[in-house]
Coordinates of C-alpha atoms in Angstrom, one line a residue:
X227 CA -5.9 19.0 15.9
X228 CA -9.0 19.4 17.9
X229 CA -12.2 17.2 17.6
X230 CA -15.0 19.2 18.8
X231 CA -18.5 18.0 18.9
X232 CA -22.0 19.4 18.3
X233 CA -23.5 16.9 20.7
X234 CA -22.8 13.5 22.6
X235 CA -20.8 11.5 19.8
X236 CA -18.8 9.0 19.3
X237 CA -15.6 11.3 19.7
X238 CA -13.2 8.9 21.8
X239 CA -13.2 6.5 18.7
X240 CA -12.9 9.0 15.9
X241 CA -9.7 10.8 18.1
X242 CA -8.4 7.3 18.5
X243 CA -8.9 6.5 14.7
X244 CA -6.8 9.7 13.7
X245 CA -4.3 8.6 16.3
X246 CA -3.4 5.8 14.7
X247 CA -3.2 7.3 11.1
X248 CA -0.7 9.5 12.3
X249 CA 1.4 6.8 13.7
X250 CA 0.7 5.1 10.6
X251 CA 1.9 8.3 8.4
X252 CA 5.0 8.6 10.1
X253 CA 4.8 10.7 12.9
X254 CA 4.6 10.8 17.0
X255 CA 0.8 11.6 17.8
X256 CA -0.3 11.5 21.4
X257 CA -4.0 12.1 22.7
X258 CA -5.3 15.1 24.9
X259 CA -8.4 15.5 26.7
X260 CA -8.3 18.4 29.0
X261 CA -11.2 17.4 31.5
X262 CA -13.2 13.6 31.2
X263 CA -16.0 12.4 33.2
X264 CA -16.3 8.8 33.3
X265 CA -16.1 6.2 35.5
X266 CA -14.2 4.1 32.8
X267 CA -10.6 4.7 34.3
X268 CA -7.0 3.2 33.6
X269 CA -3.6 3.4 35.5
X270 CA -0.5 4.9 33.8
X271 CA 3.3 3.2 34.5
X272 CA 3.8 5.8 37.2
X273 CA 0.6 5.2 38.7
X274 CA -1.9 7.7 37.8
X275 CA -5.3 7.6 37.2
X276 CA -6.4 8.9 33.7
X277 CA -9.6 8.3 31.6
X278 CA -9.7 4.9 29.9
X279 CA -10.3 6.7 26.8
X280 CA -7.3 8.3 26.6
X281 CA -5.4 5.1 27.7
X282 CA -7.0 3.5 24.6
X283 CA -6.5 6.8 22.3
X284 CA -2.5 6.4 23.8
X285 CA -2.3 2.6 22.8
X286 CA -3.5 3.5 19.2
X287 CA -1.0 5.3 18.9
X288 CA 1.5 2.9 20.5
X289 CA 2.8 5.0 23.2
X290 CA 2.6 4.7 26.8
X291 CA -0.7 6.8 28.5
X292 CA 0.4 9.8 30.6
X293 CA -1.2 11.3 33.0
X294 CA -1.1 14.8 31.1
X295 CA -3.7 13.3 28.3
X296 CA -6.2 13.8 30.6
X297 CA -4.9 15.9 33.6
X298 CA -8.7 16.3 35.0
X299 CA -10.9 13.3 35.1
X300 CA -14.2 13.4 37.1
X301 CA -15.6 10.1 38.7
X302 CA -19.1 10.5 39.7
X303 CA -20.1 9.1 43.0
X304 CA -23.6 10.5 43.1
X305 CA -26.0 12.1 40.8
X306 CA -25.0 15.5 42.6
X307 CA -20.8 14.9 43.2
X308 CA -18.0 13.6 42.1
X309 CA -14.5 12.5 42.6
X310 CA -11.7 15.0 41.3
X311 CA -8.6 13.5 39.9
X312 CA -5.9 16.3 38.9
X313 CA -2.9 15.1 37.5
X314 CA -3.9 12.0 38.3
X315 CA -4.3 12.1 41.7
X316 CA -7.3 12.1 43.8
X317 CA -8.1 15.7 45.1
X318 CA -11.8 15.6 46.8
X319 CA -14.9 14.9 46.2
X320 CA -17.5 17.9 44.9
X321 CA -20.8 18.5 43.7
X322 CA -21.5 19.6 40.4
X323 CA -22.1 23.0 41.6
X324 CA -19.2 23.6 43.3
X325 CA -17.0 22.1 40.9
X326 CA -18.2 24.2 38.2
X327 CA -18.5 28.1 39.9
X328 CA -15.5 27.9 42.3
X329 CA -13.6 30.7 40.8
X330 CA -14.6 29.9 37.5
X331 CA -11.6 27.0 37.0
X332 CA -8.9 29.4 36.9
X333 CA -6.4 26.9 38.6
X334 CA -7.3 23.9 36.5
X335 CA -7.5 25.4 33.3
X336 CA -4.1 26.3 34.1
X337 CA -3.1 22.9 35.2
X338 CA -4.5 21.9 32.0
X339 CA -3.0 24.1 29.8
X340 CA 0.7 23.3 31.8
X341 CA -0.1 19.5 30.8
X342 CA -0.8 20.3 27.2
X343 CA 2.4 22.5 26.6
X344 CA 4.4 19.1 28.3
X345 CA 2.8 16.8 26.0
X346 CA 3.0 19.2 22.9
X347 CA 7.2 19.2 23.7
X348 CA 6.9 15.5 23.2
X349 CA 4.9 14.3 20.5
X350 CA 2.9 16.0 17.6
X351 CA 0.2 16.2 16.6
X352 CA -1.7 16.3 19.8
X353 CA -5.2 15.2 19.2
X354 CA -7.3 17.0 21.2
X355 CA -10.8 15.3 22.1
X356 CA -13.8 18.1 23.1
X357 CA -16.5 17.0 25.9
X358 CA -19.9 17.8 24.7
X359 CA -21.3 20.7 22.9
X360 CA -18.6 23.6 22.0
X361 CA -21.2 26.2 22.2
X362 CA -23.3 26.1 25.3
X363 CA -23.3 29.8 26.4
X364 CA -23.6 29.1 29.5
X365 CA -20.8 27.5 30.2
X366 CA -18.0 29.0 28.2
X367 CA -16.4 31.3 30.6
X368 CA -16.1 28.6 32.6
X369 CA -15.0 25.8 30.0
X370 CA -11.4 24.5 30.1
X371 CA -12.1 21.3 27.9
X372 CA -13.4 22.7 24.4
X373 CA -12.4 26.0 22.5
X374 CA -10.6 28.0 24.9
X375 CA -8.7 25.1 25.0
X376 CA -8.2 24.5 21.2
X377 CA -7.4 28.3 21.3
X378 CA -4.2 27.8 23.9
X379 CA -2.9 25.1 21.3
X380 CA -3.9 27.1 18.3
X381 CA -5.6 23.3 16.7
X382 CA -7.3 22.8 13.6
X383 CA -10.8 21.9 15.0
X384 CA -13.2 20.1 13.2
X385 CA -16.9 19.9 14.5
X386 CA -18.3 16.4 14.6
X387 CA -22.2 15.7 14.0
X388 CA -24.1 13.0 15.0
X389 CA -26.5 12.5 12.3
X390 CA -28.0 9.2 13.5
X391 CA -30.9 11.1 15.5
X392 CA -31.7 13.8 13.0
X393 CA -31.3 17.5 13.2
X394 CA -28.0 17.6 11.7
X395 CA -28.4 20.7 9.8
X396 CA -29.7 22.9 12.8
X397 CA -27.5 21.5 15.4
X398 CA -24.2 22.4 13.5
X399 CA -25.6 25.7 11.8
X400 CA -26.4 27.0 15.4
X401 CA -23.5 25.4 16.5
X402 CA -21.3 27.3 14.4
X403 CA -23.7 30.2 15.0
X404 CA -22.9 30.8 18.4
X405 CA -19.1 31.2 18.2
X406 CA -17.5 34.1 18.7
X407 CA -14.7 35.3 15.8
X408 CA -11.9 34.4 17.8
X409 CA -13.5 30.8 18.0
X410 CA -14.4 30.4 14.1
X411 CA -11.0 31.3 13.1
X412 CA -10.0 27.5 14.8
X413 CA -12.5 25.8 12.8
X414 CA -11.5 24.6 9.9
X415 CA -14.1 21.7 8.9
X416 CA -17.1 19.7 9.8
X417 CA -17.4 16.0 9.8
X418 CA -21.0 14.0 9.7
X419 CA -20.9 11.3 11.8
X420 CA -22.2 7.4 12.3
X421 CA -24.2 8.0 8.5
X422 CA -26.5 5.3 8.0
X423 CA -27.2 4.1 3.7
X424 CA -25.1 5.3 0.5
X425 CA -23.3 8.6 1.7
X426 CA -23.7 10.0 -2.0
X427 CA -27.3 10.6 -0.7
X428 CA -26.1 13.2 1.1
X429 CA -24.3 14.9 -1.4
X430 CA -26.5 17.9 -1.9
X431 CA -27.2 18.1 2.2
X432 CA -23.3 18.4 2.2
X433 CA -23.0 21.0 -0.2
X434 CA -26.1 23.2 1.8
X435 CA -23.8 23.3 5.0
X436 CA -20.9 24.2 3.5
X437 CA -23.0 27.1 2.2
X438 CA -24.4 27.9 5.2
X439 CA -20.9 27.8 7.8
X440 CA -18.2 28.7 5.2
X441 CA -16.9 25.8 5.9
X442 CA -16.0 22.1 4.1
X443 CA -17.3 19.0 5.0
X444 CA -13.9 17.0 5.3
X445 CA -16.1 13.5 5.1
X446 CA -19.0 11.4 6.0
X447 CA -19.0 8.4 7.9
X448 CA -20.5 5.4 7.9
X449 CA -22.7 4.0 11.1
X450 CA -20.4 0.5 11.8
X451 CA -21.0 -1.9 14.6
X452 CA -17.9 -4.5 12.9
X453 CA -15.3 -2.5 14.2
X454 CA -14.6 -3.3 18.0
X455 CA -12.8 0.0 20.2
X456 CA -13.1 0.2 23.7
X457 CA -16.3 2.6 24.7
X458 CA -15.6 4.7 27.9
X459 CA -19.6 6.0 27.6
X460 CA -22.0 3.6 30.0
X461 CA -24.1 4.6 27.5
X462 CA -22.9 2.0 25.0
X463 CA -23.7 -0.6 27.6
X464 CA -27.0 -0.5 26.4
X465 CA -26.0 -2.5 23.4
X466 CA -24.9 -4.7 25.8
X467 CA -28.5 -5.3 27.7
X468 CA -28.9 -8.6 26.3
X469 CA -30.2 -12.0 28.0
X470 CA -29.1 -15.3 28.1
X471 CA -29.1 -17.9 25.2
X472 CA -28.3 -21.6 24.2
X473 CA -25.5 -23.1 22.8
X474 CA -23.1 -20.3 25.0
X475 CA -21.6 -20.1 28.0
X476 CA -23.8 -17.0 30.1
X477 CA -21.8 -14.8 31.8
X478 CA -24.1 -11.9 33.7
X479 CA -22.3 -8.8 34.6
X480 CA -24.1 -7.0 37.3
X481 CA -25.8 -3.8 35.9
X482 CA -24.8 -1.3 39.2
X483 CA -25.9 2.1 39.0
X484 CA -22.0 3.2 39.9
X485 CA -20.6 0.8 37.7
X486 CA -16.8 1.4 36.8
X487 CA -14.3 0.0 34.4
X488 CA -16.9 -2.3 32.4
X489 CA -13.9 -2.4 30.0
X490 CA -12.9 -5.6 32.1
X491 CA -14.9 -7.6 30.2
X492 CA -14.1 -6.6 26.7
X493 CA -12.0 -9.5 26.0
X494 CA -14.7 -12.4 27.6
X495 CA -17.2 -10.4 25.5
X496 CA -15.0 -11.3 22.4
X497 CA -14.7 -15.0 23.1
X498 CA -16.5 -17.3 20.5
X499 CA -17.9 -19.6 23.6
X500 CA -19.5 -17.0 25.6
X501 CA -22.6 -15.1 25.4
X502 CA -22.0 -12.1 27.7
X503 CA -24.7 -9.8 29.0
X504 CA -25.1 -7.2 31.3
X505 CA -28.3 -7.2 33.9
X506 CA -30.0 -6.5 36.9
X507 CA -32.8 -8.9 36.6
X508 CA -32.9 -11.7 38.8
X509 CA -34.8 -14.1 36.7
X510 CA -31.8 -13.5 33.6
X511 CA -29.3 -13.6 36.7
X512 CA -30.3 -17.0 37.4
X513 CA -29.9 -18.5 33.8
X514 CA -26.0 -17.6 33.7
X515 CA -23.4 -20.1 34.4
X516 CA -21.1 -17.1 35.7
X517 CA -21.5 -14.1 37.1
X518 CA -19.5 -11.4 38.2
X519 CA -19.9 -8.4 40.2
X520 CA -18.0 -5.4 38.5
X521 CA -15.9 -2.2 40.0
X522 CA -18.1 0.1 41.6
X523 CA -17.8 3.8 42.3
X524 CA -20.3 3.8 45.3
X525 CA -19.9 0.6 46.7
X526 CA -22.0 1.0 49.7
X527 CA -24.7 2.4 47.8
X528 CA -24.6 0.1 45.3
X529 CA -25.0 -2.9 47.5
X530 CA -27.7 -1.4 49.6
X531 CA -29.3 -1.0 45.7
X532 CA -28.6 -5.0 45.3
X533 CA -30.5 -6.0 48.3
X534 CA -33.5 -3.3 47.6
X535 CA -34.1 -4.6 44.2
X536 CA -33.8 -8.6 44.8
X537 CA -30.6 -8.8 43.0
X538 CA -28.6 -9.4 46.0
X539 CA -30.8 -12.4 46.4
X540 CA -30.3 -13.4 43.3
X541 CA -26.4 -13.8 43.3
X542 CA -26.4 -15.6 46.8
X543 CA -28.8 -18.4 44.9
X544 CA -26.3 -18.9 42.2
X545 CA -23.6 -19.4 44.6
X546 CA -25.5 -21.9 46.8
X547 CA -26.6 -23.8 42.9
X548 CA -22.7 -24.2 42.8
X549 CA -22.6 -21.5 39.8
X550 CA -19.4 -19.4 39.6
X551 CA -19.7 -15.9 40.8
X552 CA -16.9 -13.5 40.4
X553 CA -16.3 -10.3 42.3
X554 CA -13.7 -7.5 40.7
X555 CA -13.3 -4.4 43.0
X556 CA -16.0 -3.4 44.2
X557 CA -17.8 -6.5 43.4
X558 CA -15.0 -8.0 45.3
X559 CA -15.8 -6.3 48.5
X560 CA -19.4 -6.9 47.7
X561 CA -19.1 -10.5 48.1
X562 CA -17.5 -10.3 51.4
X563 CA -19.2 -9.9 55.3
X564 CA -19.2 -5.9 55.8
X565 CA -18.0 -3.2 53.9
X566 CA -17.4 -0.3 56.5
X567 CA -17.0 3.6 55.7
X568 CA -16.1 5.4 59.3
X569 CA -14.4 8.1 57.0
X570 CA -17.7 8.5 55.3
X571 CA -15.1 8.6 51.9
X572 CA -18.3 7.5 50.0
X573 CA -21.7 8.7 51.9
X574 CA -23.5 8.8 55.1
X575 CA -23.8 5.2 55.7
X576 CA -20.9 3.8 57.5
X577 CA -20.7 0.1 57.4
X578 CA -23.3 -2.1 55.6
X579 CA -23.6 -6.0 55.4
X580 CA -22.0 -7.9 52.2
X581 CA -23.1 -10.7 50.5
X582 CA -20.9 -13.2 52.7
X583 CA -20.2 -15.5 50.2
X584 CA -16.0 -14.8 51.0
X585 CA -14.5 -14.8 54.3
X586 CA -13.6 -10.8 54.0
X587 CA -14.4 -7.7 55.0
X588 CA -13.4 -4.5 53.9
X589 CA -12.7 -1.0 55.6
X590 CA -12.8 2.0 53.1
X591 CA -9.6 4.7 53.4
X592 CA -8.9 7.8 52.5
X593 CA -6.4 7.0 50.4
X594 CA -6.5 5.8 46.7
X595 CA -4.5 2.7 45.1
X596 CA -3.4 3.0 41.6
X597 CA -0.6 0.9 40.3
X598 CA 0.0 -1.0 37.5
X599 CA 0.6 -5.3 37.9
X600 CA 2.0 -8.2 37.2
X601 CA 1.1 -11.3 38.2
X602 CA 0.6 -15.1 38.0
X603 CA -2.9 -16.7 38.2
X604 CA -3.5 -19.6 40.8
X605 CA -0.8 -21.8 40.1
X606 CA -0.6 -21.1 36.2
X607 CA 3.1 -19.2 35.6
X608 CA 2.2 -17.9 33.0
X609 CA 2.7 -13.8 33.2
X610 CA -0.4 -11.8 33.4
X611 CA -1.0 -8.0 33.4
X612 CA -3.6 -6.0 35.1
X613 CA -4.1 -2.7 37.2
X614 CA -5.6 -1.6 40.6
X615 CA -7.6 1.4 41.2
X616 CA -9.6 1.3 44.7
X617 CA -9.9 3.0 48.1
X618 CA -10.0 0.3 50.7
X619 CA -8.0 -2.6 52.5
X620 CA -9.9 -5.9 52.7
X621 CA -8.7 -8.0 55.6
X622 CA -9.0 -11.8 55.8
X623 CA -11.6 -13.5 58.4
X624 CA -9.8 -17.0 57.5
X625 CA -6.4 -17.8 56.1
X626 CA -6.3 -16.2 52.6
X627 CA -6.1 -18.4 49.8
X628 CA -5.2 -15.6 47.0
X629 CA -6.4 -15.4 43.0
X630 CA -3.1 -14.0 41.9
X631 CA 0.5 -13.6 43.4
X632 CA 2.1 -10.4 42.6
X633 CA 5.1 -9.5 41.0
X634 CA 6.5 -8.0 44.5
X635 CA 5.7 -10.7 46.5
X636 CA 2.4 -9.9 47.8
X637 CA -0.7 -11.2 47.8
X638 CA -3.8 -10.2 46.0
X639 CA -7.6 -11.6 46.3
X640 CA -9.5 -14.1 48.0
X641 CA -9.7 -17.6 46.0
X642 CA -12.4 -19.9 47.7
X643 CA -12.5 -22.4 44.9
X644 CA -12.3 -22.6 41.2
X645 CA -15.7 -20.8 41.0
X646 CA -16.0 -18.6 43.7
X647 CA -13.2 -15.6 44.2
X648 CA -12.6 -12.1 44.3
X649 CA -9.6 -9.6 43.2
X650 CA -9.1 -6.3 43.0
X651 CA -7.0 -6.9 39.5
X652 CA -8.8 -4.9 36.9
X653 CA -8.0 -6.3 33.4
X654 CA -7.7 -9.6 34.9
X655 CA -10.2 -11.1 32.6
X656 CA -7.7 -9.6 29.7
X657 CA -5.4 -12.8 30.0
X658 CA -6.2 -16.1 28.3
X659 CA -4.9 -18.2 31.5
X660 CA -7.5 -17.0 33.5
X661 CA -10.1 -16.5 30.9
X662 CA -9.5 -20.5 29.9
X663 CA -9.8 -21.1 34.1
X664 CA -13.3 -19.3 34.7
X665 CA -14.8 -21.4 31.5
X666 CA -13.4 -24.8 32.0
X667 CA -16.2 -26.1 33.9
X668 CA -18.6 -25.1 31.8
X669 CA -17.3 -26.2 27.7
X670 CA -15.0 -28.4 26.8
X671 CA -14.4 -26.5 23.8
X672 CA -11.0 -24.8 23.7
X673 CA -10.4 -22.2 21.3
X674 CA -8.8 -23.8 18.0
X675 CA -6.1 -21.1 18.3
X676 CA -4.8 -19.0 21.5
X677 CA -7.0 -16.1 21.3
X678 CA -4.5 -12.9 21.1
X679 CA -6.2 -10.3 22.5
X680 CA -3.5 -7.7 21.8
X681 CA -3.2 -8.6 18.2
X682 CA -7.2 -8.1 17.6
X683 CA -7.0 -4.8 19.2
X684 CA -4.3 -3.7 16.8
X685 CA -6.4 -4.9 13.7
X686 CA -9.2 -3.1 15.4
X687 CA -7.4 0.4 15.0
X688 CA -6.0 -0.7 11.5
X689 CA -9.4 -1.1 10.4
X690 CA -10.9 1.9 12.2
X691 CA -7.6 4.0 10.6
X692 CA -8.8 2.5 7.2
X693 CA -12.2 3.3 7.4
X694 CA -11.4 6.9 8.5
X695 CA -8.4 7.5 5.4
X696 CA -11.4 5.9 3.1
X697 CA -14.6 8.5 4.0
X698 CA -12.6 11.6 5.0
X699 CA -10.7 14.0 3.3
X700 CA -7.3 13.6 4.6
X701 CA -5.5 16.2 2.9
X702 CA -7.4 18.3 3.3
X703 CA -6.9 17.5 7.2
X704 CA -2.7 17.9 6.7
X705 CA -3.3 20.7 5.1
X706 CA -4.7 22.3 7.8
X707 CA -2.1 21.4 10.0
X708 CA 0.3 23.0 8.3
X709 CA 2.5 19.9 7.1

């Protein structure tokens, strides 16, 4: 099954929604996106770097993530480049241009192509996710993500509308339009998207674009902000652009331009007691209690952006009013003396001053870290999980003190006090021990129940699989998989 779009949707969801309704229905589906740009990223058991969306689509439908869902993932560094992961390994970094007219993608779309054929001997159905429009002209000779794909795997593709913003009816007739034969023989349906009032309203709008494509409207549904899936798209941070309040404990997350994995904070975000927001306004960073300094995909350039726009500032003066400030990743090296680049892995500039709240400094390498962890927080033994994606070593100017002991033995972070410290553990803030550390100064309040963040995410895909079975025609989806 392929779920194509006829603009910038919410596609990730939806593909992890029909994920888990095939679990649900008895059999093995597993996700597939050929080629994902995001800085969102996660870490597979044999670590490799894939998508986070794909990670999430994989855990919806409770199997591991493999590095052949998403066997291209692009990580922009600039407005012009970006990172190239194949197979789930760093390759280089390109611009746009190059990356998109060097020999039209032969090679990759082959690589993708071998990683589909893997997965499809594994599990079925694949659910393949589309990146964009399916019908920019332009592009399609070159495209190894959308319908040339859905072609190789011969999928049932259904085009998804956005109808929030209007223009439905022109942007899936011209959609449809602009396929060649070959193409409209994979479509089999169309599916309105995030609808917003009493989808019987729409019944005669439904009936006028089945006219017009030849094809059925499998189901319309409903705009929902109750049901909480990981986002991979920055832009659903917008939603998140909110300031501080009373009666909460204000946690600020750094708004960096190259901000990466923001999906760290999706279980603080949850938490009854907080009131989490992401910024880059001094006056709102200066309010918070906490606040930590994300993953960044430019570093360098994102602290040179932190010192240029007073934010920089801003963080040092919460420090010095004995707030707690928090760096993950990037944000960790951030909060250390110097970052340095002699590789020039990320730009031009090749060593830049940090915030020098932690005794550290870090030198950026050519080589990338990716492994999964386990760990224990401080002196808590309690078993915690969490991954690593960064390219640098950060070396110690003082004794370290670390946030987290490994599971081999070694050593991760810098831990200057209860309030001050830096890791490179993505998904740190996903286990209770710490999340119940970094708020104990601040409420007394403990949650009346241990808050299991694993559990909520499974009711969150039950309920998303629910909505789904309840607004779309699903037999008419089996039956044009052939079951």
């Amino acid at each position: 099954m392929f779920v194509g779009t006829g603009s910038d949707v919410g596609k990730s969801v939806i593909t992890a929604g029909f994920c888990r309704i095939f679990k649900q229905d008895g059999y093995e589906p597993a996700p597939f996106k050929a080629q994902n740009m995001s800085l969102n990223s996660y870490v597979t058991a044999e670590g490799l770097e894939i998508g986070r969306a794909q990670a999430v689509q994989a855990e919806a439908a409770r199997i591991p993530c493999l590095s052949d869902m998403n066997p291209v993932l692009l990580k922009p560094t600039s407005d012009q480049s970006s990172q190239v992961v194949l197979n789930g390994k760093p390759i280089g970094n390109q611009s746009a241009y190059s990356y998109f007219m060097a020999n039209d993608r032969h090679e990759l779309f082959a690589a993708v192509k071998q990683s589909f054929d893997r997965l499809a001997a594994q599990y079925n159905p694949i659910v393949m996710e589309g990146a964009g429009s399916i019908s920019e002209l332009n592009l399609k000779h070159r495209d190894i993500t959308n319908l040339r794909m859905a072609t190789h795997a011969e999928a049932a593709t259904y085009l998804i509308a956005d109808i929030d913003k209007g223009g439905v009816f022109g942007s899936i007739y011209g959609t449809i339009a602009l396929l060649t034969a070959e193409e409209k023989a994979c479509m089999k349906g169309i599916i309105i998207n995030k609808f917003r009032g009493d989808a019987r309203l729409f019944e005669e709008g439904k009936k006028m674009l089945e006219e017009l494509t030849g094809l059925p409207v499998a189901g319309i549904l409903p705009y929902f902000r109750d049901i909480h899936i990981e986002q991979e798209d920055s832009v659903s941070l917008e939603s998140k652009y909110r300031t501080a309040v009373e009666g909460k404990v204000n946690v600020a997350v750094i708004l960096l331009t190259r901000l990466s994995n923001f999906t760290d904070f999706d279980r603080l975000e949850n938490d009854p007691r907080v009131n989490l927001f992401y910024t880059n306004d001094p006056a709102e960073i200066s309010k918070a209690s906490i606040v930590i300094i994300p993953g960044s995909k430019n570093t360098i350039a994102d602290m040179l952006a932190l010192k240029n726009n007073g934010v920089a500032r801003a963080i040092t003066e919460v420090y010095k009013a004995g707030k707690t400030v928090i760096g993950i990743c990037g944000g960790y090296q951030m909060m250390g003396e110097t970052i340095e680049d002699p590789l020039h892995v990320e730009g031009e500039i090749e060593q830049i001053p940090g915030l020098g709240i932690l005794p550290v400094t870090t030198i950026l390498q050519g080589e990338k870290t990716t492994l999964q962890r386990q760990f224990t927080f401080r002196e808590n033994g309690e078993n915690c999980t969490g991954y690593e994606i960064h390219m640098g070593e950060t070396y110690f100017i003082k004794e370290q003190s670390p946030v987290a002991m490994l599971s081999d033995g070694r050593k991760d972070g810098y831990y200057q006090n209860s309030k001050v410290w830096g890791t490179y553990l993505h998904g740190i803030l996903d286990n209770g021990a710490v999340i119940e550390d970094v708020l104990a100064p601040y409420t007394t309040e403990i949650s009346d129940k241990i808050f299991d963040f694993q559990r909520f995410k499974e009711t969150q895909y039950d309920r998303l699989a629910d909505l789904i079975r309840e607004n779309i025609d699903m037999e008419l989806i089996y039956k044009s998989l052939q079951y």
